[in-house]
Amino acid sequence: EVSTLPAGFTNTSTASDIHLSSNGKFVYVSNRGHNSIVTYQINANGTLKALNWESSRGVTPRGFTIYKDLLIVANQGSDDMYVFKVNANTGALTYTGNSYKIDGAVSLYVAEY
């Protein structure tokens, strides 16, 4: 069993979305209630190791997408989205400073044109 929440967190929270990193080394899960994205390392035997919980910077992260070296999260409760850089070596997420207001933010899709 793998928890999506850090030890000691006792408030109500549910997982919402899950994605594999572009390089296949990490798994990311959004936590509504904890307002975070957890990063898991995929071990050689296929088990997961929780590495870090990064704040979604908003309320109720619902959906997110990974596009190249970016993770973009839609926060339903605060009507916004935030952009993070994904470190391909460590899986760490770093806020880029980019955020946008989006009414009813629920899911995201990146279209190239």
mmCIF file with all atom_site columns, C-alpha atoms in Angstrom:
data_model
loop_
_atom_site.group_PDB
_atom_site.id
_atom_site.type_symbol
_atom_site.label_atom_id
_atom_site.label_alt_id
_atom_site.label_comp_id
_atom_site.label_asym_id
_atom_site.label_entity_id
_atom_site.label_seq_id
_atom_site.pdbx_PDB_ins_code
_atom_site.Cartn_x
_atom_site.Cartn_y
_atom_site.Cartn_z
_atom_site.occupancy
_atom_site.B_iso_or_equiv
_atom_site.pdbx_formal_charge
_atom_site.auth_seq_id
_atom_site.auth_comp_id
_atom_site.auth_asym_id
_atom_site.auth_atom_id
_atom_site.pdbx_PDB_model_num
ATOM 1   C CA . GLU A 1 1   ? 0.000   0.000  0.000   1.00 0.00 ? 1   GLU A CA 1
ATOM 2   C CA . VAL A 1 2   ? 1.272   3.438  -0.953  1.00 0.00 ? 2   VAL A CA 1
ATOM 3   C CA . SER A 1 3   ? -0.117  6.601  0.606   1.00 0.00 ? 3   SER A CA 1
ATOM 4   C CA . THR A 1 4   ? -0.367  9.804  -1.397  1.00 0.00 ? 4   THR A CA 1
ATOM 5   C CA . LEU A 1 5   ? -0.146  11.866 1.797   1.00 0.00 ? 5   LEU A CA 1
ATOM 6   C CA . PRO A 1 6   ? 2.806   12.676 4.047   1.00 0.00 ? 6   PRO A CA 1
ATOM 7   C CA . ALA A 1 7   ? 3.038   10.995 7.458   1.00 0.00 ? 7   ALA A CA 1
ATOM 8   C CA . GLY A 1 8   ? 1.101   12.905 10.086  1.00 0.00 ? 8   GLY A CA 1
ATOM 9   C CA . PHE A 1 9   ? -1.430  14.509 7.729   1.00 0.00 ? 9   PHE A CA 1
ATOM 10  C CA . THR A 1 10  ? -4.833  13.711 9.222   1.00 0.00 ? 10  THR A CA 1
ATOM 11  C CA . ASN A 1 11  ? -7.286  15.988 7.408   1.00 0.00 ? 11  ASN A CA 1
ATOM 12  C CA . THR A 1 12  ? -9.566  14.727 4.655   1.00 0.00 ? 12  THR A CA 1
ATOM 13  C CA . SER A 1 13  ? -7.901  14.428 1.268   1.00 0.00 ? 13  SER A CA 1
ATOM 14  C CA . THR A 1 14  ? -8.440  12.381 -1.864  1.00 0.00 ? 14  THR A CA 1
ATOM 15  C CA . ALA A 1 15  ? -6.202  11.668 -4.817  1.00 0.00 ? 15  ALA A CA 1
ATOM 16  C CA . SER A 1 16  ? -7.426  13.062 -8.105  1.00 0.00 ? 16  SER A CA 1
ATOM 17  C CA . ASP A 1 17  ? -5.082  12.528 -11.035 1.00 0.00 ? 17  ASP A CA 1
ATOM 18  C CA . ILE A 1 18  ? -2.036  10.390 -11.778 1.00 0.00 ? 18  ILE A CA 1
ATOM 19  C CA . HIS A 1 19  ? 0.621   10.647 -14.487 1.00 0.00 ? 19  HIS A CA 1
ATOM 20  C CA . LEU A 1 20  ? 3.907   9.049  -15.451 1.00 0.00 ? 20  LEU A CA 1
ATOM 21  C CA . SER A 1 21  ? 6.870   11.347 -16.101 1.00 0.00 ? 21  SER A CA 1
ATOM 22  C CA . SER A 1 22  ? 8.040   11.816 -19.677 1.00 0.00 ? 22  SER A CA 1
ATOM 23  C CA . ASN A 1 23  ? 11.137  9.674  -18.996 1.00 0.00 ? 23  ASN A CA 1
ATOM 24  C CA . GLY A 1 24  ? 9.208   6.916  -17.174 1.00 0.00 ? 24  GLY A CA 1
ATOM 25  C CA . LYS A 1 25  ? 11.191  7.266  -13.916 1.00 0.00 ? 25  LYS A CA 1
ATOM 26  C CA . PHE A 1 26  ? 8.607   9.031  -11.748 1.00 0.00 ? 26  PHE A CA 1
ATOM 27  C CA . VAL A 1 27  ? 4.891   8.997  -10.968 1.00 0.00 ? 27  VAL A CA 1
ATOM 28  C CA . TYR A 1 28  ? 2.966   12.129 -9.921  1.00 0.00 ? 28  TYR A CA 1
ATOM 29  C CA . VAL A 1 29  ? -0.365  12.207 -8.072  1.00 0.00 ? 29  VAL A CA 1
ATOM 30  C CA . SER A 1 30  ? -2.504  15.235 -7.176  1.00 0.00 ? 30  SER A CA 1
ATOM 31  C CA . ASN A 1 31  ? -4.027  15.437 -3.685  1.00 0.00 ? 31  ASN A CA 1
ATOM 32  C CA . ARG A 1 32  ? -7.280  17.354 -3.160  1.00 0.00 ? 32  ARG A CA 1
ATOM 33  C CA . GLY A 1 33  ? -7.461  18.467 0.469   1.00 0.00 ? 33  GLY A CA 1
ATOM 34  C CA . HIS A 1 34  ? -3.692  18.429 0.981   1.00 0.00 ? 34  HIS A CA 1
ATOM 35  C CA . ASN A 1 35  ? -3.394  20.690 -2.099  1.00 0.00 ? 35  ASN A CA 1
ATOM 36  C CA . SER A 1 36  ? -0.241  19.015 -3.326  1.00 0.00 ? 36  SER A CA 1
ATOM 37  C CA . ILE A 1 37  ? 1.421   16.937 -6.002  1.00 0.00 ? 37  ILE A CA 1
ATOM 38  C CA . VAL A 1 38  ? 3.356   13.964 -4.649  1.00 0.00 ? 38  VAL A CA 1
ATOM 39  C CA . THR A 1 39  ? 6.381   12.667 -6.561  1.00 0.00 ? 39  THR A CA 1
ATOM 40  C CA . TYR A 1 40  ? 7.195   8.951  -6.473  1.00 0.00 ? 40  TYR A CA 1
ATOM 41  C CA . GLN A 1 41  ? 10.370  7.338  -7.738  1.00 0.00 ? 41  GLN A CA 1
ATOM 42  C CA . ILE A 1 42  ? 9.783   4.063  -9.578  1.00 0.00 ? 42  ILE A CA 1
ATOM 43  C CA . ASN A 1 43  ? 12.287  1.577  -8.156  1.00 0.00 ? 43  ASN A CA 1
ATOM 44  C CA . ALA A 1 44  ? 13.960  -1.161 -10.217 1.00 0.00 ? 44  ALA A CA 1
ATOM 45  C CA . ASN A 1 45  ? 11.555  -3.753 -8.762  1.00 0.00 ? 45  ASN A CA 1
ATOM 46  C CA . GLY A 1 46  ? 8.527   -1.615 -9.709  1.00 0.00 ? 46  GLY A CA 1
ATOM 47  C CA . THR A 1 47  ? 7.702   -0.381 -6.211  1.00 0.00 ? 47  THR A CA 1
ATOM 48  C CA . LEU A 1 48  ? 7.156   3.303  -5.525  1.00 0.00 ? 48  LEU A CA 1
ATOM 49  C CA . LYS A 1 49  ? 9.076   5.513  -3.105  1.00 0.00 ? 49  LYS A CA 1
ATOM 50  C CA . ALA A 1 50  ? 7.541   8.866  -2.116  1.00 0.00 ? 50  ALA A CA 1
ATOM 51  C CA . LEU A 1 51  ? 10.113  11.607 -2.634  1.00 0.00 ? 51  LEU A CA 1
ATOM 52  C CA . ASN A 1 52  ? 8.373   14.932 -2.106  1.00 0.00 ? 52  ASN A CA 1
ATOM 53  C CA . TRP A 1 53  ? 5.076   16.779 -1.761  1.00 0.00 ? 53  TRP A CA 1
ATOM 54  C CA . GLU A 1 54  ? 4.970   20.057 -3.679  1.00 0.00 ? 54  GLU A CA 1
ATOM 55  C CA . SER A 1 55  ? 2.216   22.575 -2.996  1.00 0.00 ? 55  SER A CA 1
ATOM 56  C CA . SER A 1 56  ? -0.141  22.989 -5.940  1.00 0.00 ? 56  SER A CA 1
ATOM 57  C CA . ARG A 1 57  ? -0.121  26.726 -5.069  1.00 0.00 ? 57  ARG A CA 1
ATOM 58  C CA . GLY A 1 58  ? -3.911  26.689 -5.171  1.00 0.00 ? 58  GLY A CA 1
ATOM 59  C CA . VAL A 1 59  ? -6.919  24.917 -3.685  1.00 0.00 ? 59  VAL A CA 1
ATOM 60  C CA . THR A 1 60  ? -8.222  21.491 -4.718  1.00 0.00 ? 60  THR A CA 1
ATOM 61  C CA . PRO A 1 61  ? -5.814  20.399 -7.454  1.00 0.00 ? 61  PRO A CA 1
ATOM 62  C CA . ARG A 1 62  ? -8.017  18.419 -9.780  1.00 0.00 ? 62  ARG A CA 1
ATOM 63  C CA . GLY A 1 63  ? -6.253  17.575 -13.010 1.00 0.00 ? 63  GLY A CA 1
ATOM 64  C CA . PHE A 1 64  ? -2.761  18.101 -14.261 1.00 0.00 ? 64  PHE A CA 1
ATOM 65  C CA . THR A 1 65  ? -0.736  17.323 -17.327 1.00 0.00 ? 65  THR A CA 1
ATOM 66  C CA . ILE A 1 66  ? 2.910   16.718 -18.087 1.00 0.00 ? 66  ILE A CA 1
ATOM 67  C CA . TYR A 1 67  ? 4.180   18.319 -21.260 1.00 0.00 ? 67  TYR A CA 1
ATOM 68  C CA . LYS A 1 68  ? 7.868   17.877 -22.084 1.00 0.00 ? 68  LYS A CA 1
ATOM 69  C CA . ASP A 1 69  ? 9.665   19.181 -18.967 1.00 0.00 ? 69  ASP A CA 1
ATOM 70  C CA . LEU A 1 70  ? 6.637   20.957 -17.483 1.00 0.00 ? 70  LEU A CA 1
ATOM 71  C CA . LEU A 1 71  ? 3.887   19.886 -15.105 1.00 0.00 ? 71  LEU A CA 1
ATOM 72  C CA . ILE A 1 72  ? 0.791   22.109 -15.255 1.00 0.00 ? 72  ILE A CA 1
ATOM 73  C CA . VAL A 1 73  ? -1.846  21.749 -12.525 1.00 0.00 ? 73  VAL A CA 1
ATOM 74  C CA . ALA A 1 74  ? -5.477  22.947 -12.571 1.00 0.00 ? 74  ALA A CA 1
ATOM 75  C CA . ASN A 1 75  ? -6.760  23.975 -9.122  1.00 0.00 ? 75  ASN A CA 1
ATOM 76  C CA . GLN A 1 76  ? -10.544 23.650 -9.149  1.00 0.00 ? 76  GLN A CA 1
ATOM 77  C CA . GLY A 1 77  ? -11.151 25.318 -5.773  1.00 0.00 ? 77  GLY A CA 1
ATOM 78  C CA . SER A 1 78  ? -9.159  28.470 -6.543  1.00 0.00 ? 78  SER A CA 1
ATOM 79  C CA . ASP A 1 79  ? -9.912  28.714 -10.291 1.00 0.00 ? 79  ASP A CA 1
ATOM 80  C CA . ASP A 1 80  ? -6.286  28.817 -11.391 1.00 0.00 ? 80  ASP A CA 1
ATOM 81  C CA . MET A 1 81  ? -3.437  26.854 -12.884 1.00 0.00 ? 81  MET A CA 1
ATOM 82  C CA . TYR A 1 82  ? 0.253   26.800 -12.016 1.00 0.00 ? 82  TYR A CA 1
ATOM 83  C CA . VAL A 1 83  ? 3.256   25.709 -14.055 1.00 0.00 ? 83  VAL A CA 1
ATOM 84  C CA . PHE A 1 84  ? 6.172   23.701 -12.637 1.00 0.00 ? 84  PHE A CA 1
ATOM 85  C CA . LYS A 1 85  ? 9.481   22.633 -14.178 1.00 0.00 ? 85  LYS A CA 1
ATOM 86  C CA . VAL A 1 86  ? 10.183  18.891 -13.835 1.00 0.00 ? 86  VAL A CA 1
ATOM 87  C CA . ASN A 1 87  ? 13.760  17.898 -13.018 1.00 0.00 ? 87  ASN A CA 1
ATOM 88  C CA . ALA A 1 88  ? 14.350  14.802 -15.188 1.00 0.00 ? 88  ALA A CA 1
ATOM 89  C CA . ASN A 1 89  ? 17.076  13.467 -12.854 1.00 0.00 ? 89  ASN A CA 1
ATOM 90  C CA . THR A 1 90  ? 15.365  13.877 -9.475  1.00 0.00 ? 90  THR A CA 1
ATOM 91  C CA . GLY A 1 91  ? 11.684  14.218 -10.362 1.00 0.00 ? 91  GLY A CA 1
ATOM 92  C CA . ALA A 1 92  ? 11.528  17.424 -8.306  1.00 0.00 ? 92  ALA A CA 1
ATOM 93  C CA . LEU A 1 93  ? 9.001   20.095 -9.217  1.00 0.00 ? 93  LEU A CA 1
ATOM 94  C CA . THR A 1 94  ? 10.002  23.763 -9.198  1.00 0.00 ? 94  THR A CA 1
ATOM 95  C CA . TYR A 1 95  ? 7.439   26.524 -9.578  1.00 0.00 ? 95  TYR A CA 1
ATOM 96  C CA . THR A 1 96  ? 8.260   28.555 -12.698 1.00 0.00 ? 96  THR A CA 1
ATOM 97  C CA . GLY A 1 97  ? 6.515   31.727 -11.554 1.00 0.00 ? 97  GLY A CA 1
ATOM 98  C CA . ASN A 1 98  ? 3.792   31.259 -14.172 1.00 0.00 ? 98  ASN A CA 1
ATOM 99  C CA . SER A 1 99  ? 0.165   31.044 -13.102 1.00 0.00 ? 99  SER A CA 1
ATOM 100 C CA . TYR A 1 100 ? -3.152  31.866 -14.731 1.00 0.00 ? 100 TYR A CA 1
ATOM 101 C CA . LYS A 1 101 ? -6.744  32.409 -13.587 1.00 0.00 ? 101 LYS A CA 1
ATOM 102 C CA . ILE A 1 102 ? -9.127  29.871 -15.143 1.00 0.00 ? 102 ILE A CA 1
ATOM 103 C CA . ASP A 1 103 ? -12.736 29.732 -13.971 1.00 0.00 ? 103 ASP A CA 1
ATOM 104 C CA . GLY A 1 104 ? -13.732 26.167 -13.136 1.00 0.00 ? 104 GLY A CA 1
ATOM 105 C CA . ALA A 1 105 ? -10.244 24.740 -13.718 1.00 0.00 ? 105 ALA A CA 1
ATOM 106 C CA . VAL A 1 106 ? -10.658 20.962 -13.801 1.00 0.00 ? 106 VAL A CA 1
ATOM 107 C CA . SER A 1 107 ? -8.549  19.389 -16.538 1.00 0.00 ? 107 SER A CA 1
ATOM 108 C CA . LEU A 1 108 ? -5.833  20.433 -18.952 1.00 0.00 ? 108 LEU A CA 1
ATOM 109 C CA . TYR A 1 109 ? -4.701  19.489 -22.422 1.00 0.00 ? 109 TYR A CA 1
ATOM 110 C CA . VAL A 1 110 ? -1.700  20.951 -24.236 1.00 0.00 ? 110 VAL A CA 1
ATOM 111 C CA . ALA A 1 111 ? -2.196  21.380 -27.965 1.00 0.00 ? 111 ALA A CA 1
ATOM 112 C CA . GLU A 1 112 ? 0.738   22.154 -30.213 1.00 0.00 ? 112 GLU A CA 1
ATOM 113 C CA . TYR A 1 113 ? 0.142   24.468 -33.136 1.00 0.00 ? 113 TYR A CA 1
#
